[in-house]
């Protein structure tokens, strides 16, 4: 009995993600230190469920995570690459308030549906506003307390609430608020000076969280300058590239970012075809920077991939897809069957893949074809797919060694700067209690392995990663994080 029991447990450990990852003597010592930190958090959660960060909603758990030695370890840990991040929700909302909203000329209006819209256009276009345009600076100056004004302003681009179960009782409620935040901010972000500052800050926040490369999803829109003149889509991509080039020049241990072109999945066919044509032109103009294609928006309410095939088939044969798929709790509906269509379209990676465990044939094919699932734990929780992240299906993906990468999706909208908070849930909630540095190292290396970096770029990335990882392990063993 004992022999069989030990053999089964040992085999399960070896079969899971990271089961055969080698640890050096120093890495093994670092693992002992990390496991001490992890046990502290786990034991605290056993003693008091209200202190069990691994089981709590992020909005309630964040203060606990911020005090955790596990989190301190993860924040210092090199994390490789982030492969699923939407640029327009990538930057901390507090930074946006203190920087973008204080830029001269920001205007605010209210649409006929009651939503706030922000812009810098001197002669505002038709924004479907029912109110007059008001200078944000004037509103702030006339407020009885500018600090309170800023806190209220931040709620336009942040989902945080101390009672998410009350404020967002359904997925529809939270998705409506979530989509409204993109709508509120998108025209202000298209203002060229704001776009440049915001994109730079995105890279700063990634770099400061020990991330060295990113693949950014963007619904690339025309920017406009100080005169209100619209610029071309090519200019928008060039602006991305210019910020990237300058940031890499000043941070030579950062490998930069590339762009995944995104289109709203709710578009009618004619508009989708126009977007496909725009992607073709941008891909031709920037073949090493615009790397692929995706469809975004709430899957439950958007058109299924199958219905969009006529437009998707117009894409060049060498187009790389990075398709959102299975970001749903439904089973046997058109929305979770998106996973099958993503597979048949030869997707390079799958965004979210929350419903993948319900489709064993597709899941086996994903593993056999080495297609990584981009797992964003906090996003899946905040957007109402799962409350207790210990119940997230990625726990099963880890157990079965389905390829996954840890991602952050829209961290600026919920105070999850960088990638460390999602890694906290990955190691504390998705992973078994006895998983440590072996799994963390595997996930970090996966982020480079499943990126679209060229062979030469990957060699350089792994070289950088080895250096930074070795330095991190040495600091850990020396007691730097005690």
Coordinates of C-alpha atoms in Angstrom, one line a residue:
X1 CA 0.0 0.0 0.0
X2 CA 2.6 2.5 1.1
X3 CA 4.9 1.7 -1.9
X4 CA 2.1 2.1 -4.4
X5 CA 0.9 5.3 -2.7
X6 CA 4.4 6.9 -2.9
X7 CA 4.8 5.8 -6.5
X8 CA 1.6 7.4 -7.6
X9 CA 2.4 10.7 -5.9
X10 CA 5.9 10.7 -7.3
X11 CA 4.7 9.9 -10.8
X12 CA 2.1 12.7 -10.6
X13 CA 4.8 15.2 -9.6
X14 CA 7.0 14.1 -12.5
X15 CA 4.1 14.3 -15.0
X16 CA 3.1 17.9 -14.1
X17 CA 4.5 21.0 -15.6
X18 CA 8.1 21.4 -14.4
X19 CA 8.3 17.8 -13.2
X20 CA 11.6 17.3 -15.0
X21 CA 13.1 20.7 -14.7
X22 CA 16.6 20.5 -13.3
X23 CA 17.6 22.6 -10.3
X24 CA 21.2 23.3 -9.4
X25 CA 22.4 23.1 -5.8
X26 CA 21.8 26.9 -5.3
X27 CA 18.4 26.7 -7.0
X28 CA 17.5 23.8 -4.6
X29 CA 18.6 26.0 -1.7
X30 CA 16.5 28.9 -3.0
X31 CA 13.6 26.5 -3.3
X32 CA 13.9 25.7 0.4
X33 CA 13.7 29.3 1.2
X34 CA 10.8 29.9 -1.1
X35 CA 8.9 27.0 0.3
X36 CA 9.3 28.4 3.8
X37 CA 7.6 31.6 2.6
X38 CA 4.9 29.6 0.8
X39 CA 4.1 27.5 3.9
X40 CA 3.7 30.7 5.9
X41 CA 1.0 32.0 3.6
X42 CA -0.7 28.6 3.4
X43 CA -0.7 28.1 7.1
X44 CA -2.1 31.6 7.6
X45 CA -4.9 30.7 5.3
X46 CA -5.7 27.4 7.2
X47 CA -5.8 29.3 10.5
X48 CA -8.1 32.0 9.2
X49 CA -10.0 31.8 5.9
X50 CA -10.3 35.6 5.8
X51 CA -6.5 35.7 5.6
X52 CA -6.3 33.0 2.9
X53 CA -5.1 35.2 -0.1
X54 CA -4.9 32.2 -2.4
X55 CA -8.7 31.7 -2.1
X56 CA -9.8 35.3 -1.9
X57 CA -10.9 37.7 -4.7
X58 CA -8.0 39.9 -5.7
X59 CA -9.7 43.1 -4.5
X60 CA -9.8 41.6 -1.0
X61 CA -6.5 39.7 -1.1
X62 CA -4.2 42.5 -2.5
X63 CA -3.3 43.9 1.0
X64 CA -2.4 40.4 2.1
X65 CA -0.4 39.7 -1.0
X66 CA 1.5 43.0 -0.7
X67 CA 2.7 41.9 2.8
X68 CA 3.6 38.4 1.7
X69 CA 7.2 37.2 1.5
X70 CA 6.1 35.0 -1.4
X71 CA 5.1 38.2 -3.3
X72 CA 8.4 39.9 -2.5
X73 CA 10.2 36.9 -3.9
X74 CA 8.1 36.9 -7.1
X75 CA 8.4 40.6 -7.6
X76 CA 12.2 40.3 -7.7
X77 CA 12.1 37.1 -9.8
X78 CA 12.9 37.5 -13.5
X79 CA 9.7 36.7 -15.3
X80 CA 10.8 36.5 -18.9
X81 CA 8.0 37.6 -21.2
X82 CA 4.4 38.6 -20.9
X83 CA 2.5 37.3 -23.9
X84 CA -1.1 38.5 -23.4
X85 CA -1.4 42.1 -22.5
X86 CA -3.8 44.7 -23.9
X87 CA -2.0 48.0 -24.3
X88 CA -4.9 50.3 -23.5
X89 CA -5.4 48.6 -20.1
X90 CA -1.7 48.0 -19.3
X91 CA -0.7 51.0 -17.2
X92 CA -1.6 51.7 -13.6
X93 CA -4.8 53.8 -13.4
X94 CA -3.2 55.9 -10.6
X95 CA -0.4 56.9 -13.0
X96 CA -3.0 57.7 -15.7
X97 CA -4.8 60.1 -13.3
X98 CA -1.7 61.8 -12.1
X99 CA -0.2 62.2 -15.6
X100 CA -2.6 61.9 -18.5
X101 CA -5.5 63.6 -16.8
X102 CA -3.3 66.5 -15.8
X103 CA -2.2 67.1 -19.4
X104 CA -3.4 70.4 -20.8
X105 CA -6.6 70.3 -22.9
X106 CA -8.3 67.1 -21.6
X107 CA -12.0 67.3 -22.1
X108 CA -14.8 65.3 -20.6
X109 CA -18.4 64.7 -21.8
X110 CA -21.3 62.4 -21.1
X111 CA -22.8 60.2 -23.9
X112 CA -26.4 59.6 -24.4
X113 CA -26.0 56.2 -22.7
X114 CA -24.6 58.0 -19.6
X115 CA -21.0 57.0 -20.1
X116 CA -18.1 59.4 -19.6
X117 CA -15.9 60.0 -22.6
X118 CA -12.4 61.7 -22.5
X119 CA -10.7 63.4 -25.4
X120 CA -8.1 66.0 -26.3
X121 CA -9.6 67.0 -29.6
X122 CA -9.8 70.8 -29.9
X123 CA -12.9 70.4 -32.1
X124 CA -14.4 67.3 -30.7
X125 CA -15.8 64.8 -33.2
X126 CA -19.2 63.4 -32.8
X127 CA -18.9 61.3 -29.6
X128 CA -22.6 60.8 -29.2
X129 CA -22.4 63.2 -26.2
X130 CA -25.5 64.7 -24.7
X131 CA -23.5 67.1 -22.5
X132 CA -21.1 69.9 -23.3
X133 CA -17.4 69.3 -23.3
X134 CA -15.8 70.4 -20.0
X135 CA -12.1 70.9 -19.3
X136 CA -11.0 68.4 -16.7
X137 CA -8.6 71.0 -15.3
X138 CA -11.5 73.4 -14.8
X139 CA -13.6 70.7 -13.1
X140 CA -10.7 69.7 -10.8
X141 CA -10.0 73.4 -9.9
X142 CA -13.6 74.0 -9.0
X143 CA -13.9 70.8 -7.0
X144 CA -14.1 71.2 -3.2
X145 CA -11.4 68.6 -2.8
X146 CA -9.1 67.9 -5.8
X147 CA -7.9 64.7 -4.2
X148 CA -11.5 63.4 -4.0
X149 CA -12.0 64.5 -7.6
X150 CA -8.9 62.4 -8.7
X151 CA -10.2 59.4 -6.8
X152 CA -13.6 59.6 -8.5
X153 CA -11.8 60.2 -11.9
X154 CA -9.8 57.0 -11.4
X155 CA -13.0 55.0 -11.1
X156 CA -13.5 55.7 -14.8
X157 CA -10.6 53.4 -15.6
X158 CA -10.5 51.0 -12.6
X159 CA -12.8 48.2 -11.6
X160 CA -11.7 48.1 -7.9
X161 CA -14.4 47.9 -5.3
X162 CA -14.1 46.5 -1.7
X163 CA -17.3 44.5 -2.4
X164 CA -17.0 43.0 -5.9
X165 CA -19.7 40.4 -5.0
X166 CA -22.2 43.3 -4.5
X167 CA -21.1 45.7 -7.2
X168 CA -20.6 43.0 -9.8
X169 CA -23.1 40.3 -9.1
X170 CA -23.1 39.0 -12.7
X171 CA -20.7 38.7 -15.6
X172 CA -22.8 41.1 -17.6
X173 CA -22.5 43.8 -14.9
X174 CA -18.7 43.6 -14.7
X175 CA -18.2 43.3 -18.4
X176 CA -20.4 46.3 -19.1
X177 CA -18.3 48.3 -16.7
X178 CA -15.1 46.9 -18.1
X179 CA -16.0 47.7 -21.7
X180 CA -17.1 51.1 -20.6
X181 CA -13.7 51.9 -19.3
X182 CA -12.1 51.2 -22.7
X183 CA -14.8 53.4 -24.3
X184 CA -14.1 56.2 -21.8
X185 CA -10.4 56.3 -22.4
X186 CA -9.7 55.2 -26.0
X187 CA -10.0 58.7 -27.6
X188 CA -7.8 60.3 -25.0
X189 CA -5.2 57.6 -25.5
X190 CA -5.2 58.3 -29.2
X191 CA -3.9 61.8 -28.6
X192 CA -0.3 61.6 -29.8
X193 CA 1.5 63.2 -26.8
X194 CA -0.6 61.1 -24.4
X195 CA 0.0 57.9 -26.5
X196 CA 3.7 58.4 -26.3
X197 CA 3.8 59.0 -22.5
X198 CA 1.4 56.1 -21.9
X199 CA 3.3 53.6 -24.0
X200 CA 6.6 54.5 -22.4
X201 CA 5.0 54.0 -18.9
X202 CA 3.7 50.6 -20.0
X203 CA 7.3 49.6 -20.7
X204 CA 8.5 51.1 -17.5
X205 CA 6.0 49.1 -15.5
X206 CA 7.0 45.9 -17.2
X207 CA 10.7 46.5 -16.8
X208 CA 10.3 47.4 -13.2
X209 CA 8.6 44.1 -12.6
X210 CA 11.5 42.2 -14.1
X211 CA 9.9 41.5 -17.4
X212 CA 12.2 41.6 -20.4
X213 CA 9.9 41.2 -23.4
X214 CA 6.2 41.6 -24.3
X215 CA 3.8 40.7 -27.0
X216 CA 1.1 43.4 -26.9
X217 CA -2.4 43.2 -28.2
X218 CA -3.6 46.4 -29.7
X219 CA -6.7 47.5 -31.6
X220 CA -4.5 49.8 -33.6
X221 CA -6.4 53.1 -34.1
X222 CA -5.5 56.3 -35.9
X223 CA -3.8 58.8 -33.6
X224 CA -4.4 62.5 -33.7
X225 CA -2.0 65.4 -33.1
X226 CA -2.3 68.7 -31.2
X227 CA -4.3 70.2 -34.1
X228 CA -6.8 67.4 -34.0
X229 CA -5.6 66.0 -37.4
X230 CA -5.9 62.3 -37.8
X231 CA -2.7 60.3 -38.6
X232 CA -2.5 57.1 -40.5
X233 CA -2.5 53.6 -39.0
X234 CA 1.0 53.2 -40.3
X235 CA 2.0 56.3 -38.2
X236 CA 0.4 54.7 -35.1
X237 CA 2.5 51.6 -35.6
X238 CA 5.6 53.7 -36.2
X239 CA 5.0 55.5 -33.0
X240 CA 4.8 52.2 -31.1
X241 CA 8.1 51.2 -32.8
X242 CA 9.8 54.5 -32.1
X243 CA 9.0 54.3 -28.3
X244 CA 10.1 50.6 -28.3
X245 CA 13.4 51.4 -30.1
X246 CA 14.3 54.3 -27.7
X247 CA 13.3 52.3 -24.6
X248 CA 15.5 49.4 -25.6
X249 CA 18.4 51.8 -26.3
X250 CA 18.2 53.1 -22.8
X251 CA 17.5 49.6 -21.3
X252 CA 19.8 47.2 -23.1
X253 CA 18.6 44.3 -21.0
X254 CA 15.0 44.7 -22.2
X255 CA 14.2 43.1 -25.5
X256 CA 11.3 45.3 -26.5
X257 CA 7.8 44.3 -27.6
X258 CA 5.9 43.3 -30.7
X259 CA 2.3 43.8 -31.6
X260 CA -0.6 41.5 -32.1
X261 CA -3.2 43.3 -34.3
X262 CA -6.7 43.0 -32.7
X263 CA -10.2 43.5 -34.0
X264 CA -13.5 43.6 -32.1
X265 CA -15.3 40.3 -32.6
X266 CA -18.7 42.0 -32.6
X267 CA -18.0 43.9 -35.9
X268 CA -20.2 43.3 -38.9
X269 CA -18.6 41.4 -41.8
X270 CA -17.9 44.5 -43.9
X271 CA -16.1 46.2 -41.1
X272 CA -14.2 43.1 -40.2
X273 CA -13.1 42.8 -43.8
X274 CA -11.8 46.4 -43.7
X275 CA -9.8 45.5 -40.6
X276 CA -8.4 42.4 -42.2
X277 CA -7.2 44.6 -45.1
X278 CA -5.7 47.1 -42.7
X279 CA -3.8 44.2 -41.0
X280 CA -2.5 43.0 -44.3
X281 CA -1.0 46.4 -45.1
X282 CA 0.5 46.9 -41.6
X283 CA 1.9 43.3 -41.6
X284 CA 3.6 44.0 -45.0
X285 CA 5.0 47.4 -43.8
X286 CA 6.2 46.1 -40.4
X287 CA 6.8 42.3 -40.9
X288 CA 9.0 41.9 -37.8
X289 CA 6.9 44.1 -35.5
X290 CA 3.2 43.4 -36.3
X291 CA 3.3 39.7 -35.7
X292 CA -0.2 38.3 -35.8
X293 CA -4.0 38.7 -35.5
X294 CA -6.6 38.3 -32.8
X295 CA -10.3 39.0 -32.1
X296 CA -11.2 40.7 -28.8
X297 CA -14.3 41.5 -26.8
X298 CA -16.6 39.4 -24.6
X299 CA -16.8 36.0 -26.2
X300 CA -20.2 35.3 -24.6
X301 CA -21.7 38.2 -26.5
X302 CA -19.5 38.3 -29.6
X303 CA -19.7 36.4 -32.8
X304 CA -18.2 32.9 -32.7
X305 CA -15.1 32.3 -34.8
X306 CA -17.1 30.0 -37.1
X307 CA -19.3 32.8 -38.2
X308 CA -16.3 35.0 -38.9
X309 CA -14.5 32.5 -41.1
X310 CA -15.4 34.2 -44.4
X311 CA -13.3 37.2 -43.4
X312 CA -10.6 35.3 -41.6
X313 CA -10.0 33.2 -44.8
X314 CA -9.0 36.5 -46.5
X315 CA -5.9 36.7 -44.4
X316 CA -2.6 35.6 -45.9
X317 CA -1.8 31.9 -45.5
X318 CA 1.2 32.7 -43.3
X319 CA -0.8 34.8 -40.8
X320 CA -0.2 33.8 -37.2
X321 CA -3.3 33.7 -35.0
X322 CA -3.3 34.4 -31.3
X323 CA -7.0 33.8 -30.8
X324 CA -9.0 34.3 -27.6
X325 CA -10.8 31.1 -27.1
X326 CA -13.0 29.6 -24.4
X327 CA -13.1 32.6 -22.1
X328 CA -16.5 31.4 -20.8
X329 CA -18.2 29.2 -18.4
X330 CA -20.6 27.8 -21.0
X331 CA -20.3 24.2 -22.3
X332 CA -21.5 23.0 -25.7
X333 CA -22.3 26.6 -26.8
X334 CA -20.9 28.3 -29.8
X335 CA -18.6 30.4 -27.5
X336 CA -16.6 27.5 -26.0
X337 CA -16.5 25.7 -29.4
X338 CA -14.3 28.7 -30.4
X339 CA -11.5 26.6 -29.0
X340 CA -12.0 24.0 -31.8
X341 CA -12.1 26.7 -34.5
X342 CA -9.0 28.3 -33.0
X343 CA -7.2 24.9 -33.3
X344 CA -8.5 24.3 -36.8
X345 CA -7.2 27.8 -37.8
X346 CA -3.8 26.7 -36.5
X347 CA -3.6 29.3 -33.8
X348 CA -0.1 29.9 -32.4
X349 CA -1.4 30.4 -28.8
X350 CA -4.8 30.4 -27.2
X351 CA -6.0 33.4 -25.1
X352 CA -7.4 32.3 -21.8
X353 CA -8.6 28.8 -22.8
X354 CA -10.8 28.7 -19.6
X355 CA -13.2 26.1 -21.1
X356 CA -10.4 23.9 -22.6
X357 CA -10.8 21.1 -20.0
X358 CA -14.4 20.5 -21.2
X359 CA -13.1 19.5 -24.6
X360 CA -10.6 16.6 -24.1
X361 CA -9.9 16.0 -27.8
X362 CA -9.1 19.7 -28.3
X363 CA -7.0 19.7 -25.1
X364 CA -5.0 16.6 -26.2
X365 CA -4.4 18.3 -29.5
X366 CA -3.2 21.5 -27.8
X367 CA -0.7 19.4 -25.9
X368 CA 0.4 17.3 -28.8
X369 CA 0.9 20.4 -31.0
X370 CA 2.6 22.3 -28.2
X371 CA 0.2 25.3 -28.3
X372 CA 0.5 27.4 -25.2
X373 CA -2.5 28.6 -23.3
X374 CA -2.2 32.2 -22.1
X375 CA -3.5 32.0 -18.5
X376 CA -4.5 35.3 -16.8
X377 CA -5.7 34.3 -13.4
X378 CA -6.8 37.7 -12.0
X379 CA -8.6 38.6 -15.2
X380 CA -10.6 35.4 -15.1
X381 CA -11.5 36.0 -11.5
X382 CA -12.4 39.8 -11.9
X383 CA -14.4 39.1 -15.0
X384 CA -16.5 36.6 -13.2
X385 CA -15.3 33.2 -14.6
X386 CA -14.2 31.9 -11.2
X387 CA -14.2 33.3 -7.6
X388 CA -11.8 30.9 -5.8
X389 CA -8.7 30.6 -8.1
X390 CA -7.9 27.2 -6.6
X391 CA -10.8 26.1 -8.8
X392 CA -9.3 27.5 -12.0
X393 CA -9.0 24.9 -14.7
X394 CA -5.3 25.9 -15.2
X395 CA -4.7 23.7 -12.1
X396 CA -5.6 20.8 -14.3
X397 CA -3.5 22.1 -17.1
X398 CA -0.5 22.2 -14.8
X399 CA -1.2 18.6 -13.6
X400 CA -1.4 17.4 -17.2
X401 CA 1.5 19.4 -18.4
X402 CA -0.6 21.3 -20.9
X403 CA 1.7 24.2 -22.2
X404 CA 0.8 27.4 -20.4
X405 CA 2.2 30.9 -19.9
X406 CA 1.2 33.2 -17.1
X407 CA -0.2 36.5 -18.3
X408 CA -1.9 39.7 -16.9
X409 CA -4.4 40.7 -19.6
X410 CA -5.5 44.2 -18.3
X411 CA -3.6 44.9 -15.1
X412 CA -4.1 48.7 -15.2
X413 CA -7.8 48.3 -14.7
X414 CA -7.5 46.4 -11.4
X415 CA -4.3 47.6 -9.6
X416 CA -2.2 44.6 -10.6
X417 CA 0.9 46.4 -11.9
X418 CA 3.2 44.1 -13.8
X419 CA 2.9 40.3 -13.7
X420 CA 3.9 39.5 -10.1
X421 CA 0.3 39.4 -8.8
X422 CA -0.7 36.9 -11.4
X423 CA 2.3 34.8 -10.6
X424 CA 1.3 34.9 -7.0
X425 CA -2.0 33.2 -7.8
X426 CA -0.3 30.8 -10.2
X427 CA 2.0 29.4 -7.5
X428 CA -0.3 29.8 -4.6
X429 CA -3.7 28.8 -6.1
X430 CA -3.3 27.0 -9.4
X431 CA -0.2 25.0 -8.4
X432 CA -0.1 22.2 -5.8
X433 CA 1.0 23.2 -2.3
X434 CA 4.4 21.5 -2.7
X435 CA 5.2 23.3 -6.0
X436 CA 8.0 25.8 -5.8
X437 CA 11.0 27.1 -7.8
X438 CA 11.0 24.1 -10.2
X439 CA 7.5 25.2 -11.5
X440 CA 8.3 28.9 -11.4
X441 CA 11.4 28.4 -13.5
X442 CA 9.5 26.3 -16.0
X443 CA 6.8 29.0 -16.4
X444 CA 9.4 31.7 -16.8
X445 CA 11.3 29.7 -19.5
X446 CA 7.9 28.9 -21.1
X447 CA 7.3 32.6 -21.6
X448 CA 10.3 32.9 -23.9
X449 CA 9.9 29.4 -25.5
X450 CA 6.3 30.1 -26.6
X451 CA 7.0 33.7 -27.7
X452 CA 7.3 34.6 -31.4
X453 CA 11.0 35.7 -31.0
X454 CA 13.1 34.4 -33.8
X455 CA 15.7 31.7 -33.1
X456 CA 18.4 34.3 -32.9
X457 CA 16.3 36.5 -30.6
X458 CA 15.4 33.5 -28.4
X459 CA 19.1 32.6 -28.0
X460 CA 19.8 36.2 -26.9
X461 CA 16.7 36.1 -24.6
X462 CA 17.7 32.9 -22.9
X463 CA 21.2 34.2 -22.4
X464 CA 19.9 37.3 -20.7
X465 CA 17.5 35.2 -18.7
X466 CA 20.2 32.8 -17.5
X467 CA 22.3 35.8 -16.2
X468 CA 19.4 37.5 -14.4
X469 CA 18.1 34.2 -13.0
X470 CA 21.5 33.2 -11.7
X471 CA 21.8 36.7 -10.0
X472 CA 18.4 36.3 -8.5
X473 CA 19.1 32.9 -7.1
X474 CA 22.3 34.0 -5.6
X475 CA 20.6 37.0 -3.9
X476 CA 17.9 34.6 -2.6
X477 CA 20.4 32.2 -1.1
X478 CA 22.3 35.1 0.4
X479 CA 19.2 36.2 2.3
X480 CA 18.5 39.3 0.2
X481 CA 14.7 38.8 0.5
X482 CA 14.5 37.9 4.2

